[in-house]
PDB file of C-alpha atoms in Angstrom:
ATOM      1  CA  UNK A   1      47.134  66.175  31.128  1.00  0.00           C
ATOM      2  CA  UNK A   2      45.331  65.339  27.856  1.00  0.00           C
ATOM      3  CA  UNK A   3      46.025  67.784  25.025  1.00  0.00           C
ATOM      4  CA  UNK A   4      43.321  70.379  24.563  1.00  0.00           C
ATOM      5  CA  UNK A   5      41.493  71.139  21.317  1.00  0.00           C
ATOM      6  CA  UNK A   6      43.868  73.896  20.158  1.00  0.00           C
ATOM      7  CA  UNK A   7      46.877  71.647  20.613  1.00  0.00           C
ATOM      8  CA  UNK A   8      45.283  68.883  18.487  1.00  0.00           C
ATOM      9  CA  UNK A   9      44.582  71.352  15.688  1.00  0.00           C
ATOM     10  CA  UNK A  10      48.197  72.581  15.711  1.00  0.00           C
ATOM     11  CA  UNK A  11      49.565  69.037  15.576  1.00  0.00           C
ATOM     12  CA  UNK A  12      47.244  68.214  12.633  1.00  0.00           C
ATOM     13  CA  UNK A  13      48.372  71.288  10.703  1.00  0.00           C
ATOM     14  CA  UNK A  14      52.058  70.559  11.230  1.00  0.00           C
ATOM     15  CA  UNK A  15      51.578  66.917  10.123  1.00  0.00           C
ATOM     16  CA  UNK A  16      49.718  68.020   7.005  1.00  0.00           C
ATOM     17  CA  UNK A  17      52.438  70.512   6.092  1.00  0.00           C
ATOM     18  CA  UNK A  18      55.120  67.861   6.546  1.00  0.00           C
ATOM     19  CA  UNK A  19      53.309  65.366   4.304  1.00  0.00           C
ATOM     20  CA  UNK A  20      52.768  67.997   1.626  1.00  0.00           C
ATOM     21  CA  UNK A  21      56.463  68.885   1.656  1.00  0.00           C
ATOM     22  CA  UNK A  22      57.504  65.218   1.315  1.00  0.00           C
ATOM     23  CA  UNK A  23      54.976  64.327  -1.449  1.00  0.00           C
ATOM     24  CA  UNK A  24      56.235  64.450  -5.080  1.00  0.00           C
ATOM     25  CA  UNK A  25      55.067  67.461  -6.983  1.00  0.00           C
ATOM     26  CA  UNK A  26      52.977  66.856 -10.127  1.00  0.00           C
ATOM     27  CA  UNK A  27      53.449  69.054 -13.177  1.00  0.00           C
ATOM     28  CA  UNK A  28      51.137  69.463 -16.103  1.00  0.00           C
ATOM     29  CA  UNK A  29      53.874  71.082 -18.178  1.00  0.00           C
ATOM     30  CA  UNK A  30      55.348  69.026 -21.042  1.00  0.00           C
ATOM     31  CA  UNK A  31      58.821  67.692 -20.396  1.00  0.00           C
ATOM     32  CA  UNK A  32      61.887  67.809 -22.577  1.00  0.00           C
ATOM     33  CA  UNK A  33      62.116  65.765 -25.805  1.00  0.00           C
ATOM     34  CA  UNK A  34      63.387  62.455 -24.444  1.00  0.00           C
ATOM     35  CA  UNK A  35      62.190  59.506 -26.579  1.00  0.00           C
ATOM     36  CA  UNK A  36      64.926  57.200 -25.346  1.00  0.00           C
ATOM     37  CA  UNK A  37      67.765  55.385 -27.091  1.00  0.00           C
ATOM     38  CA  UNK A  38      65.808  52.394 -28.360  1.00  0.00           C
ATOM     39  CA  UNK A  39      63.069  54.548 -29.873  1.00  0.00           C
ATOM     40  CA  UNK A  40      65.736  56.639 -31.595  1.00  0.00           C
ATOM     41  CA  UNK A  41      67.281  53.481 -33.075  1.00  0.00           C
ATOM     42  CA  UNK A  42      63.892  52.039 -34.051  1.00  0.00           C
ATOM     43  CA  UNK A  43      62.801  55.228 -35.808  1.00  0.00           C
ATOM     44  CA  UNK A  44      66.170  55.857 -37.447  1.00  0.00           C
ATOM     45  CA  UNK A  45      66.067  52.399 -39.024  1.00  0.00           C
ATOM     46  CA  UNK A  46      62.439  52.205 -40.145  1.00  0.00           C
ATOM     47  CA  UNK A  47      61.607  55.780 -41.137  1.00  0.00           C
ATOM     48  CA  UNK A  48      64.166  55.997 -43.993  1.00  0.00           C
ATOM     49  CA  UNK A  49      63.175  52.499 -45.097  1.00  0.00           C
ATOM     50  CA  UNK A  50      59.491  53.440 -45.404  1.00  0.00           C
ATOM     51  CA  UNK A  51      60.373  56.610 -47.334  1.00  0.00           C
ATOM     52  CA  UNK A  52      62.685  54.737 -49.731  1.00  0.00           C
ATOM     53  CA  UNK A  53      60.064  52.046 -50.368  1.00  0.00           C
ATOM     54  CA  UNK A  54      57.414  54.670 -51.048  1.00  0.00           C
ATOM     55  CA  UNK A  55      59.716  56.457 -53.494  1.00  0.00           C
ATOM     56  CA  UNK A  56      60.540  53.171 -55.208  1.00  0.00           C
ATOM     57  CA  UNK A  57      56.844  52.453 -55.722  1.00  0.00           C
ATOM     58  CA  UNK A  58      56.391  55.912 -57.245  1.00  0.00           C
ATOM     59  CA  UNK A  59      59.247  55.167 -59.645  1.00  0.00           C
ATOM     60  CA  UNK A  60      57.627  51.869 -60.584  1.00  0.00           C
ATOM     61  CA  UNK A  61      54.323  53.630 -61.187  1.00  0.00           C
ATOM     62  CA  UNK A  62      56.068  56.073 -63.533  1.00  0.00           C
ATOM     63  CA  UNK A  63      57.664  53.146 -65.381  1.00  0.00           C
ATOM     64  CA  UNK A  64      54.274  51.486 -65.790  1.00  0.00           C
ATOM     65  CA  UNK A  65      52.818  54.719 -67.161  1.00  0.00           C
ATOM     66  CA  UNK A  66      55.641  54.868 -69.686  1.00  0.00           C
ATOM     67  CA  UNK A  67      55.054  51.214 -70.577  1.00  0.00           C
ATOM     68  CA  UNK A  68      51.368  51.948 -71.148  1.00  0.00           C
ATOM     69  CA  UNK A  69      52.294  54.821 -73.437  1.00  0.00           C
ATOM     70  CA  UNK A  70      54.508  52.470 -75.461  1.00  0.00           C
ATOM     71  CA  UNK A  71      51.628  50.037 -75.883  1.00  0.00           C
ATOM     72  CA  UNK A  72      49.399  52.827 -77.207  1.00  0.00           C
ATOM     73  CA  UNK A  73      52.059  54.249 -79.521  1.00  0.00           C
ATOM     74  CA  UNK A  74      51.903  54.024 -83.288  1.00  0.00           C
ATOM     75  CA  UNK A  75      52.566  50.609 -84.801  1.00  0.00           C
ATOM     76  CA  UNK A  76      56.142  50.330 -86.071  1.00  0.00           C
ATOM     77  CA  UNK A  77      57.111  49.491 -89.624  1.00  0.00           C
ATOM     78  CA  UNK A  78      58.703  46.067 -89.383  1.00  0.00           C
ATOM     79  CA  UNK A  79      61.349  46.548 -92.087  1.00  0.00           C
ATOM     80  CA  UNK A  80      62.595  49.782 -90.480  1.00  0.00           C
ATOM     81  CA  UNK A  81      63.256  48.438 -86.979  1.00  0.00           C
ATOM     82  CA  UNK A  82      66.815  48.537 -85.688  1.00  0.00           C
ATOM     83  CA  UNK A  83      67.166  44.979 -84.471  1.00  0.00           C
ATOM     84  CA  UNK A  84      70.435  45.823 -82.746  1.00  0.00           C
ATOM     85  CA  UNK A  85      68.395  47.914 -80.277  1.00  0.00           C
ATOM     86  CA  UNK A  86      65.008  46.212 -80.216  1.00  0.00           C
ATOM     87  CA  UNK A  87      62.196  48.588 -79.121  1.00  0.00           C
ATOM     88  CA  UNK A  88      60.608  46.304 -76.533  1.00  0.00           C
ATOM     89  CA  UNK A  89      56.856  46.504 -75.883  1.00  0.00           C
ATOM     90  CA  UNK A  90      56.201  48.213 -79.198  1.00  0.00           C
ATOM     91  CA  UNK A  91      53.706  46.724 -81.663  1.00  0.00           C
ATOM     92  CA  UNK A  92      54.601  45.722 -85.210  1.00  0.00           C
ATOM     93  CA  UNK A  93      52.711  44.086 -88.068  1.00  0.00           C
ATOM     94  CA  UNK A  94      54.389  40.810 -88.997  1.00  0.00           C
ATOM     95  CA  UNK A  95      53.997  39.011 -92.314  1.00  0.00           C
ATOM     96  CA  UNK A  96      55.833  35.787 -92.998  1.00  0.00           C
ATOM     97  CA  UNK A  97      55.743  32.016 -93.037  1.00  0.00           C
ATOM     98  CA  UNK A  98      56.746  29.541 -90.414  1.00  0.00           C
ATOM     99  CA  UNK A  99      60.174  28.428 -91.549  1.00  0.00           C
ATOM    100  CA  UNK A 100      59.717  24.888 -90.228  1.00  0.00           C
ATOM    101  CA  UNK A 101      57.088  23.005 -88.264  1.00  0.00           C
ATOM    102  CA  UNK A 102      59.178  22.933 -85.083  1.00  0.00           C
ATOM    103  CA  UNK A 103      57.335  24.239 -81.995  1.00  0.00           C
ATOM    104  CA  UNK A 104      58.550  24.957 -78.490  1.00  0.00           C
ATOM    105  CA  UNK A 105      56.189  24.443 -75.559  1.00  0.00           C
ATOM    106  CA  UNK A 106      57.070  26.745 -72.679  1.00  0.00           C
ATOM    107  CA  UNK A 107      56.399  24.654 -69.592  1.00  0.00           C
ATOM    108  CA  UNK A 108      54.422  25.420 -66.419  1.00  0.00           C
ATOM    109  CA  UNK A 109      52.084  28.058 -67.838  1.00  0.00           C
ATOM    110  CA  UNK A 110      48.648  28.209 -66.203  1.00  0.00           C
ATOM    111  CA  UNK A 111      45.343  29.807 -67.135  1.00  0.00           C
ATOM    112  CA  UNK A 112      42.427  29.897 -64.659  1.00  0.00           C
ATOM    113  CA  UNK A 113      44.140  27.174 -62.639  1.00  0.00           C
ATOM    114  CA  UNK A 114      44.571  24.883 -65.660  1.00  0.00           C
ATOM    115  CA  UNK A 115      48.037  23.582 -66.422  1.00  0.00           C
ATOM    116  CA  UNK A 116      49.313  24.151 -69.934  1.00  0.00           C
ATOM    117  CA  UNK A 117      51.999  25.432 -72.262  1.00  0.00           C
ATOM    118  CA  UNK A 118      52.791  28.610 -74.145  1.00  0.00           C
ATOM    119  CA  UNK A 119      53.290  27.810 -77.827  1.00  0.00           C
ATOM    120  CA  UNK A 120      56.367  29.240 -79.530  1.00  0.00           C
ATOM    121  CA  UNK A 121      57.514  28.953 -83.119  1.00  0.00           C
ATOM    122  CA  UNK A 122      59.676  30.903 -85.566  1.00  0.00           C
ATOM    123  CA  UNK A 123      58.372  33.052 -88.428  1.00  0.00           C
ATOM    124  CA  UNK A 124      60.548  33.828 -91.419  1.00  0.00           C
ATOM    125  CA  UNK A 125      60.038  37.520 -92.205  1.00  0.00           C
ATOM    126  CA  UNK A 126      61.627  39.996 -94.581  1.00  0.00           C
ATOM    127  CA  UNK A 127      63.922  41.184 -91.761  1.00  0.00           C
ATOM    128  CA  UNK A 128      64.870  37.737 -90.468  1.00  0.00           C
ATOM    129  CA  UNK A 129      63.540  34.952 -88.262  1.00  0.00           C
ATOM    130  CA  UNK A 130      61.354  36.107 -85.359  1.00  0.00           C
ATOM    131  CA  UNK A 131      60.372  33.811 -82.479  1.00  0.00           C
ATOM    132  CA  UNK A 132      56.666  34.363 -81.808  1.00  0.00           C
ATOM    133  CA  UNK A 133      54.436  33.226 -78.954  1.00  0.00           C
ATOM    134  CA  UNK A 134      51.193  31.888 -80.411  1.00  0.00           C
ATOM    135  CA  UNK A 135      49.231  31.761 -77.172  1.00  0.00           C
ATOM    136  CA  UNK A 136      48.378  29.185 -74.540  1.00  0.00           C
ATOM    137  CA  UNK A 137      47.340  25.552 -74.916  1.00  0.00           C
ATOM    138  CA  UNK A 138      46.021  23.285 -72.167  1.00  0.00           C
ATOM    139  CA  UNK A 139      48.237  20.360 -71.245  1.00  0.00           C
ATOM    140  CA  UNK A 140      47.675  16.856 -69.913  1.00  0.00           C
ATOM    141  CA  UNK A 141      48.634  16.114 -66.331  1.00  0.00           C
ATOM    142  CA  UNK A 142      50.279  13.020 -67.759  1.00  0.00           C
ATOM    143  CA  UNK A 143      53.426  14.885 -68.638  1.00  0.00           C
ATOM    144  CA  UNK A 144      54.426  12.301 -71.219  1.00  0.00           C
ATOM    145  CA  UNK A 145      51.446  13.253 -73.395  1.00  0.00           C
ATOM    146  CA  UNK A 146      52.019  16.520 -75.258  1.00  0.00           C
ATOM    147  CA  UNK A 147      49.169  18.363 -76.979  1.00  0.00           C
ATOM    148  CA  UNK A 148      48.838  18.165 -80.745  1.00  0.00           C
ATOM    149  CA  UNK A 149      49.474  21.490 -82.424  1.00  0.00           C
ATOM    150  CA  UNK A 150      48.519  22.524 -85.921  1.00  0.00           C
ATOM    151  CA  UNK A 151      50.376  25.635 -86.936  1.00  0.00           C
ATOM    152  CA  UNK A 152      48.992  27.972 -89.573  1.00  0.00           C
ATOM    153  CA  UNK A 153      51.008  28.407 -92.752  1.00  0.00           C
ATOM    154  CA  UNK A 154      52.127  31.848 -91.637  1.00  0.00           C
ATOM    155  CA  UNK A 155      51.101  35.295 -90.453  1.00  0.00           C
ATOM    156  CA  UNK A 156      49.602  37.999 -92.635  1.00  0.00           C
ATOM    157  CA  UNK A 157      49.953  41.423 -91.009  1.00  0.00           C
ATOM    158  CA  UNK A 158      49.633  39.847 -87.582  1.00  0.00           C
ATOM    159  CA  UNK A 159      49.962  42.366 -84.772  1.00  0.00           C
ATOM    160  CA  UNK A 160      52.896  41.352 -82.611  1.00  0.00           C
ATOM    161  CA  UNK A 161      54.260  42.996 -79.463  1.00  0.00           C
ATOM    162  CA  UNK A 162      58.041  42.830 -79.212  1.00  0.00           C
ATOM    163  CA  UNK A 163      58.877  41.292 -75.840  1.00  0.00           C
ATOM    164  CA  UNK A 164      61.835  39.935 -73.860  1.00  0.00           C
ATOM    165  CA  UNK A 165      62.825  36.306 -74.188  1.00  0.00           C
ATOM    166  CA  UNK A 166      60.795  33.972 -71.942  1.00  0.00           C
ATOM    167  CA  UNK A 167      62.753  32.900 -68.884  1.00  0.00           C
ATOM    168  CA  UNK A 168      62.365  30.601 -65.924  1.00  0.00           C
ATOM    169  CA  UNK A 169      63.597  31.727 -62.514  1.00  0.00           C
ATOM    170  CA  UNK A 170      64.715  28.201 -61.579  1.00  0.00           C
ATOM    171  CA  UNK A 171      65.839  26.567 -64.827  1.00  0.00           C
ATOM    172  CA  UNK A 172      67.775  27.645 -67.889  1.00  0.00           C
ATOM    173  CA  UNK A 173      67.873  26.473 -71.506  1.00  0.00           C
ATOM    174  CA  UNK A 174      70.000  23.470 -70.534  1.00  0.00           C
ATOM    175  CA  UNK A 175      66.787  21.959 -69.117  1.00  0.00           C
ATOM    176  CA  UNK A 176      64.997  22.094 -72.497  1.00  0.00           C
ATOM    177  CA  UNK A 177      64.073  18.614 -73.738  1.00  0.00           C
ATOM    178  CA  UNK A 178      62.915  17.283 -77.081  1.00  0.00           C
ATOM    179  CA  UNK A 179      59.888  15.022 -77.085  1.00  0.00           C
ATOM    180  CA  UNK A 180      61.001  11.375 -77.228  1.00  0.00           C
ATOM    181  CA  UNK A 181      60.553  10.026 -80.741  1.00  0.00           C
ATOM    182  CA  UNK A 182      59.874  13.455 -82.251  1.00  0.00           C
ATOM    183  CA  UNK A 183      62.224  16.231 -83.238  1.00  0.00           C
ATOM    184  CA  UNK A 184      59.609  18.867 -84.045  1.00  0.00           C
ATOM    185  CA  UNK A 185      58.383  19.479 -80.482  1.00  0.00           C
ATOM    186  CA  UNK A 186      60.340  20.608 -77.470  1.00  0.00           C
ATOM    187  CA  UNK A 187      59.311  21.214 -73.860  1.00  0.00           C
ATOM    188  CA  UNK A 188      61.326  24.253 -72.835  1.00  0.00           C
ATOM    189  CA  UNK A 189      61.903  26.142 -69.600  1.00  0.00           C
ATOM    190  CA  UNK A 190      63.141  29.218 -71.402  1.00  0.00           C
ATOM    191  CA  UNK A 191      64.391  30.473 -74.761  1.00  0.00           C
ATOM    192  CA  UNK A 192      67.320  32.560 -75.945  1.00  0.00           C
ATOM    193  CA  UNK A 193      68.386  33.637 -79.407  1.00  0.00           C
ATOM    194  CA  UNK A 194      71.634  31.650 -79.080  1.00  0.00           C
ATOM    195  CA  UNK A 195      69.810  28.448 -78.122  1.00  0.00           C
ATOM    196  CA  UNK A 196      67.290  28.801 -80.950  1.00  0.00           C
ATOM    197  CA  UNK A 197      69.995  29.544 -83.502  1.00  0.00           C
ATOM    198  CA  UNK A 198      71.930  26.462 -82.406  1.00  0.00           C
ATOM    199  CA  UNK A 199      68.878  24.180 -82.866  1.00  0.00           C
ATOM    200  CA  UNK A 200      67.320  25.833 -85.901  1.00  0.00           C
ATOM    201  CA  UNK A 201      70.447  26.673 -87.828  1.00  0.00           C
ATOM    202  CA  UNK A 202      69.140  30.153 -88.668  1.00  0.00           C
ATOM    203  CA  UNK A 203      69.740  33.569 -87.005  1.00  0.00           C
ATOM    204  CA  UNK A 204      66.927  34.786 -84.741  1.00  0.00           C
ATOM    205  CA  UNK A 205      66.415  38.544 -84.464  1.00  0.00           C
ATOM    206  CA  UNK A 206      64.126  38.661 -81.416  1.00  0.00           C
ATOM    207  CA  UNK A 207      60.909  37.613 -79.681  1.00  0.00           C
ATOM    208  CA  UNK A 208      57.312  38.704 -80.053  1.00  0.00           C
ATOM    209  CA  UNK A 209      53.812  38.033 -78.752  1.00  0.00           C
ATOM    210  CA  UNK A 210      50.981  37.540 -81.226  1.00  0.00           C
ATOM    211  CA  UNK A 211      48.209  39.685 -79.773  1.00  0.00           C
ATOM    212  CA  UNK A 212      45.202  38.208 -81.591  1.00  0.00           C
ATOM    213  CA  UNK A 213      46.370  34.587 -81.314  1.00  0.00           C
ATOM    214  CA  UNK A 214      42.930  33.337 -80.229  1.00  0.00           C
ATOM    215  CA  UNK A 215      41.274  34.983 -83.242  1.00  0.00           C
ATOM    216  CA  UNK A 216      43.624  33.118 -85.567  1.00  0.00           C
ATOM    217  CA  UNK A 217      42.584  29.733 -84.217  1.00  0.00           C
ATOM    218  CA  UNK A 218      45.480  29.422 -81.795  1.00  0.00           C
ATOM    219  CA  UNK A 219      45.540  29.677 -78.009  1.00  0.00           C
ATOM    220  CA  UNK A 220      44.603  32.724 -75.904  1.00  0.00           C
ATOM    221  CA  UNK A 221      47.300  35.251 -75.102  1.00  0.00           C
ATOM    222  CA  UNK A 222      48.368  34.914 -71.454  1.00  0.00           C
ATOM    223  CA  UNK A 223      51.418  37.193 -71.561  1.00  0.00           C
ATOM    224  CA  UNK A 224      51.222  40.692 -70.111  1.00  0.00           C
ATOM    225  CA  UNK A 225      54.023  43.275 -70.173  1.00  0.00           C
ATOM    226  CA  UNK A 226      53.536  43.759 -66.440  1.00  0.00           C
ATOM    227  CA  UNK A 227      51.642  41.890 -63.753  1.00  0.00           C
ATOM    228  CA  UNK A 228      51.094  44.893 -61.461  1.00  0.00           C
ATOM    229  CA  UNK A 229      49.222  47.961 -62.666  1.00  0.00           C
ATOM    230  CA  UNK A 230      50.221  51.596 -62.157  1.00  0.00           C
ATOM    231  CA  UNK A 231      47.324  52.096 -59.720  1.00  0.00           C
ATOM    232  CA  UNK A 232      48.600  49.311 -57.467  1.00  0.00           C
ATOM    233  CA  UNK A 233      52.058  50.853 -57.347  1.00  0.00           C
ATOM    234  CA  UNK A 234      50.519  54.199 -56.352  1.00  0.00           C
ATOM    235  CA  UNK A 235      48.459  52.489 -53.648  1.00  0.00           C
ATOM    236  CA  UNK A 236      51.572  50.802 -52.241  1.00  0.00           C
ATOM    237  CA  UNK A 237      53.421  54.149 -52.297  1.00  0.00           C
ATOM    238  CA  UNK A 238      50.633  55.778 -50.271  1.00  0.00           C
ATOM    239  CA  UNK A 239      50.759  52.873 -47.845  1.00  0.00           C
ATOM    240  CA  UNK A 240      54.519  53.202 -47.251  1.00  0.00           C
ATOM    241  CA  UNK A 241      54.359  56.988 -46.846  1.00  0.00           C
ATOM    242  CA  UNK A 242      51.413  56.636 -44.434  1.00  0.00           C
ATOM    243  CA  UNK A 243      53.416  54.208 -42.315  1.00  0.00           C
ATOM    244  CA  UNK A 244      56.280  56.729 -42.266  1.00  0.00           C
ATOM    245  CA  UNK A 245      53.935  59.490 -41.048  1.00  0.00           C
ATOM    246  CA  UNK A 246      52.438  57.275 -38.336  1.00  0.00           C
ATOM    247  CA  UNK A 247      55.881  56.229 -37.144  1.00  0.00           C
ATOM    248  CA  UNK A 248      57.038  59.855 -36.984  1.00  0.00           C
ATOM    249  CA  UNK A 249      53.925  60.868 -35.021  1.00  0.00           C
ATOM    250  CA  UNK A 250      54.463  58.056 -32.524  1.00  0.00           C
ATOM    251  CA  UNK A 251      58.101  59.073 -32.154  1.00  0.00           C
ATOM    252  CA  UNK A 252      57.193  62.711 -31.423  1.00  0.00           C
ATOM    253  CA  UNK A 253      54.398  61.736 -29.041  1.00  0.00           C
ATOM    254  CA  UNK A 254      56.718  59.464 -27.062  1.00  0.00           C
ATOM    255  CA  UNK A 255      59.354  62.175 -26.897  1.00  0.00           C
ATOM    256  CA  UNK A 256      57.056  65.002 -25.762  1.00  0.00           C
ATOM    257  CA  UNK A 257      54.641  63.086 -23.542  1.00  0.00           C
ATOM    258  CA  UNK A 258      53.814  64.701 -20.183  1.00  0.00           C
ATOM    259  CA  UNK A 259      55.504  63.550 -17.018  1.00  0.00           C
ATOM    260  CA  UNK A 260      53.370  61.621 -14.543  1.00  0.00           C
TER     261      UNK A 260
END
């Protein structure tokens, strides 16, 4: 006998109850904090790195602010400087004559894409011999042809910034070469007081940058105490700290996400 209507309804209800009991239950409640091992490792490695880099950029910004303050400080009296502890990046007024016509052309210096040299010579002052950068001079792409340089007799109260010795990241003073057939011009990759003293025969007390070199008929000044400004360091610090915050937010979101 075919099942009647009431029997069909009962069978349907039982089947529905069985399916509902077997189906997985969905929960809208957040689960436990379970980001997983690899996310723990990823965050533990990168989060401290981003924070350290941001702090380092803040330190660099503070150093640049201090450097700027030194550049705006009062001009030092040349004869009263302690040359055993040279106050780098401070300005002094230098008066003296060039002790000899020898010049040193610091190689591979560019200005607006033009190849050239930074001109160095030595001024005999009341405190001793000071190596001074006299600015930039364009060079010839025929490396055998060096530019002709006419040095002034000397400096009269020239404003000079005390600076570190010029260095080359790839070459040292052993690569310095005298121009063939001339002993008064050298193409140098770097300078040190010891190297200058050995070739000049006089003690050298330090290095300086003539600020108004272009106004004295020499080349433009291309040296800067720092390439990156304080504002750029602050911007990089914000960038690193922002990356740290984003990483932490992603880590928390992955750990507390709702179960499907």
